Every structure is written in C-alpha cells, then in structure tokens.
Coordinates of C-alpha atoms in Angstrom, one line a residue:
K1 CA 29.1 -29.3 -9.6
I2 CA 27.4 -26.5 -7.7
E3 CA 29.5 -24.4 -5.4
D4 CA 28.0 -21.9 -3.0
M5 CA 30.1 -18.7 -2.5
A6 CA 29.8 -15.1 -1.5
F7 CA 28.1 -13.1 -4.2
D8 CA 31.0 -10.7 -4.7
S9 CA 33.3 -13.8 -5.4
I10 CA 31.3 -15.1 -8.4
I11 CA 32.8 -12.9 -11.2
P12 CA 36.4 -13.4 -9.9
A13 CA 35.7 -17.2 -9.8
V14 CA 34.4 -17.1 -13.4
T15 CA 37.2 -15.0 -14.8
S16 CA 39.9 -17.1 -13.1
G17 CA 38.4 -20.4 -14.3
K18 CA 37.4 -21.6 -10.9
A19 CA 33.8 -21.6 -12.0
D20 CA 32.4 -22.1 -15.5
I21 CA 29.1 -20.2 -15.0
G22 CA 27.9 -17.7 -12.5
L23 CA 24.2 -18.3 -11.8
A24 CA 23.1 -16.2 -8.9
G25 CA 20.4 -13.8 -9.7
M26 CA 23.0 -11.6 -11.4
T27 CA 22.0 -8.5 -13.3
V28 CA 23.8 -7.5 -16.5
T29 CA 25.6 -4.2 -15.9
E30 CA 28.2 -2.3 -18.0
D31 CA 30.8 -2.7 -15.2
R32 CA 30.3 -6.5 -15.2
L33 CA 30.4 -6.7 -19.0
E34 CA 34.0 -5.4 -18.8
N35 CA 34.9 -8.7 -17.1
V36 CA 32.5 -11.4 -18.2
D37 CA 30.0 -12.2 -20.9
F38 CA 26.4 -12.9 -20.2
S39 CA 23.8 -15.3 -21.5
D40 CA 20.4 -14.2 -22.7
T41 CA 18.2 -13.1 -19.8
Y42 CA 16.2 -15.7 -17.9
A43 CA 14.3 -13.7 -15.4
H44 CA 13.0 -10.3 -14.5
A45 CA 13.7 -8.9 -11.1
T46 CA 13.1 -5.8 -9.0
Q47 CA 15.1 -4.3 -6.2
V48 CA 12.8 -3.4 -3.2
V49 CA 13.2 -1.8 0.2
I50 CA 12.5 -3.7 3.4
V51 CA 11.6 -1.6 6.5
K52 CA 10.3 -2.2 10.0
E53 CA 6.5 -1.9 10.3
D54 CA 6.8 1.3 12.2
S55 CA 9.3 3.0 9.8
D56 CA 9.0 6.5 8.6
I57 CA 10.3 5.4 5.2
A58 CA 7.3 5.2 2.9
S59 CA 8.9 5.1 -0.5
P60 CA 12.4 5.0 -2.1
D61 CA 12.2 8.8 -2.2
D62 CA 12.6 8.7 1.6
L63 CA 16.0 7.0 1.6
E64 CA 18.1 10.2 1.4
G65 CA 20.3 10.4 4.5
K66 CA 19.3 6.9 5.8
K67 CA 21.4 4.0 6.8
I68 CA 20.8 1.3 4.1
G69 CA 21.8 -2.3 4.4
V70 CA 22.7 -4.3 1.3
Q71 CA 24.3 -7.5 0.3
L72 CA 27.9 -6.8 -0.8
G73 CA 28.4 -6.7 -4.6
T74 CA 24.8 -6.8 -5.6
T75 CA 22.9 -4.3 -7.7
G76 CA 21.2 -3.2 -4.5
D77 CA 24.6 -2.2 -3.3
I78 CA 25.1 -0.2 -6.5
Y79 CA 21.7 1.6 -6.3
A80 CA 22.1 2.3 -2.6
G81 CA 25.4 3.9 -3.3
D82 CA 23.8 6.4 -5.6
I83 CA 21.3 7.7 -3.0
K84 CA 22.2 11.2 -1.7
D85 CA 23.7 11.4 1.8
A86 CA 22.9 7.7 2.5
T87 CA 25.2 5.5 4.5
V88 CA 25.5 2.1 2.9
E89 CA 26.3 -0.8 5.3
R90 CA 27.5 -3.9 3.3
Y91 CA 26.9 -7.4 4.5
N92 CA 28.1 -10.8 3.1
K93 CA 24.5 -12.2 3.2
G94 CA 21.1 -10.7 2.9
S95 CA 20.1 -12.4 6.2
D96 CA 22.9 -10.4 8.0
A97 CA 21.4 -7.2 6.7
I98 CA 17.9 -8.2 7.9
Q99 CA 19.4 -9.0 11.4
A100 CA 21.0 -5.5 11.5
L101 CA 17.6 -4.0 10.5
K102 CA 15.8 -5.9 13.2
Q103 CA 18.4 -4.7 15.7
G104 CA 18.0 -1.1 14.7
K105 CA 21.5 -0.7 13.3
I106 CA 20.2 0.4 9.9
D107 CA 17.0 2.0 8.6
C108 CA 16.2 -0.4 5.8
V109 CA 17.5 -3.1 3.5
V110 CA 17.7 -2.9 -0.3
I111 CA 17.5 -6.4 -1.9
D112 CA 15.9 -8.4 -4.7
Y113 CA 12.2 -9.0 -4.4
N114 CA 12.2 -12.8 -4.1
P115 CA 14.6 -13.0 -1.1
A116 CA 12.8 -9.9 0.4
K117 CA 9.5 -11.7 0.2
A118 CA 11.0 -14.7 2.0
F119 CA 12.5 -12.5 4.7
V120 CA 9.3 -10.6 5.3
E121 CA 7.2 -13.9 5.5
K122 CA 9.5 -15.0 8.4
N123 CA 9.5 -11.7 10.2
D124 CA 6.1 -10.2 11.1
D125 CA 7.7 -6.9 12.1
L126 CA 9.1 -6.2 8.6
Q127 CA 7.4 -5.0 5.4
I128 CA 8.3 -4.4 1.7
L129 CA 7.5 -0.9 0.4
D130 CA 4.9 -0.9 -2.4
E131 CA 7.1 1.1 -4.8
E132 CA 10.1 -0.8 -6.2
L133 CA 13.6 0.8 -6.3
S134 CA 14.5 -0.6 -9.7
S135 CA 13.8 -3.2 -12.4
E136 CA 16.4 -5.4 -14.0
E137 CA 17.1 -8.6 -15.9
Y138 CA 19.0 -11.6 -14.7
A139 CA 21.5 -13.6 -16.8
M140 CA 24.3 -16.1 -16.3
C141 CA 27.9 -14.9 -16.5
V142 CA 30.5 -16.8 -18.4
N143 CA 34.2 -16.2 -19.0
K144 CA 34.8 -14.0 -22.0
D145 CA 37.0 -16.7 -23.5
N146 CA 34.2 -19.3 -23.5
S147 CA 31.7 -18.1 -26.2
E148 CA 30.9 -21.8 -27.0
L149 CA 29.5 -22.3 -23.5
T150 CA 27.5 -19.0 -23.7
A151 CA 26.0 -20.2 -27.0
K152 CA 25.0 -23.6 -25.4
I153 CA 23.4 -21.8 -22.4
N154 CA 21.5 -19.6 -24.8
E155 CA 20.2 -22.6 -26.8
A156 CA 19.1 -24.2 -23.6
L157 CA 17.4 -21.0 -22.4
T158 CA 15.6 -20.7 -25.8
Q159 CA 14.3 -24.3 -25.4
L160 CA 13.2 -23.7 -21.8
K161 CA 11.3 -20.5 -22.8
E162 CA 9.7 -22.2 -25.8
D163 CA 8.4 -25.3 -23.9
G164 CA 7.1 -23.2 -21.0
T165 CA 9.5 -24.5 -18.4
L166 CA 11.0 -21.0 -17.9

C-alpha cells in the first residue's frame, strides 16, 4: 500500500511502524541514520537553485543574504540553512515554494533537480541555475529493527541494477 504524506513525516512514520519503507527521494545523512537504516542507493541526485528569469542570482555563491524557499525536511532545507545570512522559508510542498517565488515572496527555491525541471517546464518565467548546489545519493529508509526487510530491498535493488531496469 502506498501512502502519500508530507516529506518530514516519513521518518517518524517508519520509526513508529506506521510505514515499513520510506521511498521519497531521500538522501542518506548522518542525522537520519540516527533514526533509521537505509538501503543501498538507487539513484544519484543534485540539489539545484530555481530563480526567476530576471534574477540577479547567477550561481549558488550569490545566495548569501537571500530569501530561499525549500520543501520542509529535505536536504535542500539543510543546505539552505547553512548559507550565510540567508533567510529560509519552509513549505510543505515544493509547488508552494514555487508559488512564493513567482509571487516575489522569496528570491529562489532550492530543490532536487527532477522536480525543479518539471516546475521550470511549466513556468516560462523560471530557470534552473547551471551550477548545482550539491550532489547526493537516494536510498530507502527502513526501521532499524527490520534488517530483514533492508536485506530484501538490497537484493531487489541488486537485481534491478544487474538487469538494467534501474
């Protein structure tokens, strides 16, 4: 059964047993490893910056002191929080951050490349900066007490990689 939920609810759902697996473009981080185990990685991702076409932001180096929109609980949220003098505006959905950008409430959005690409394709007035903010690996999170499930997921990932599906 697949259950859609807010990104920042996934790890609590897995740790409480409400969900068996968290599969949501989740990056393995040291903080997350304190609460859950992760499968082998299944995809490479990058965090990028979306700006309006007429923005004075030309690279991630220009984010200092800016208002940055992010999806709550994502690695984009973590990276944006590390930018000097930046104000981070957190949204439940990436689309809400995009709306705030279009309305001039924030200067940019930091988000994964694939959703960024989809947002920019639907909005001619937005663009993705050429330089990525970060690079990361995605994996599935599993309750620390369920190593058997983690092993089964890793077996399936190995098979999908070997047969070219992944």
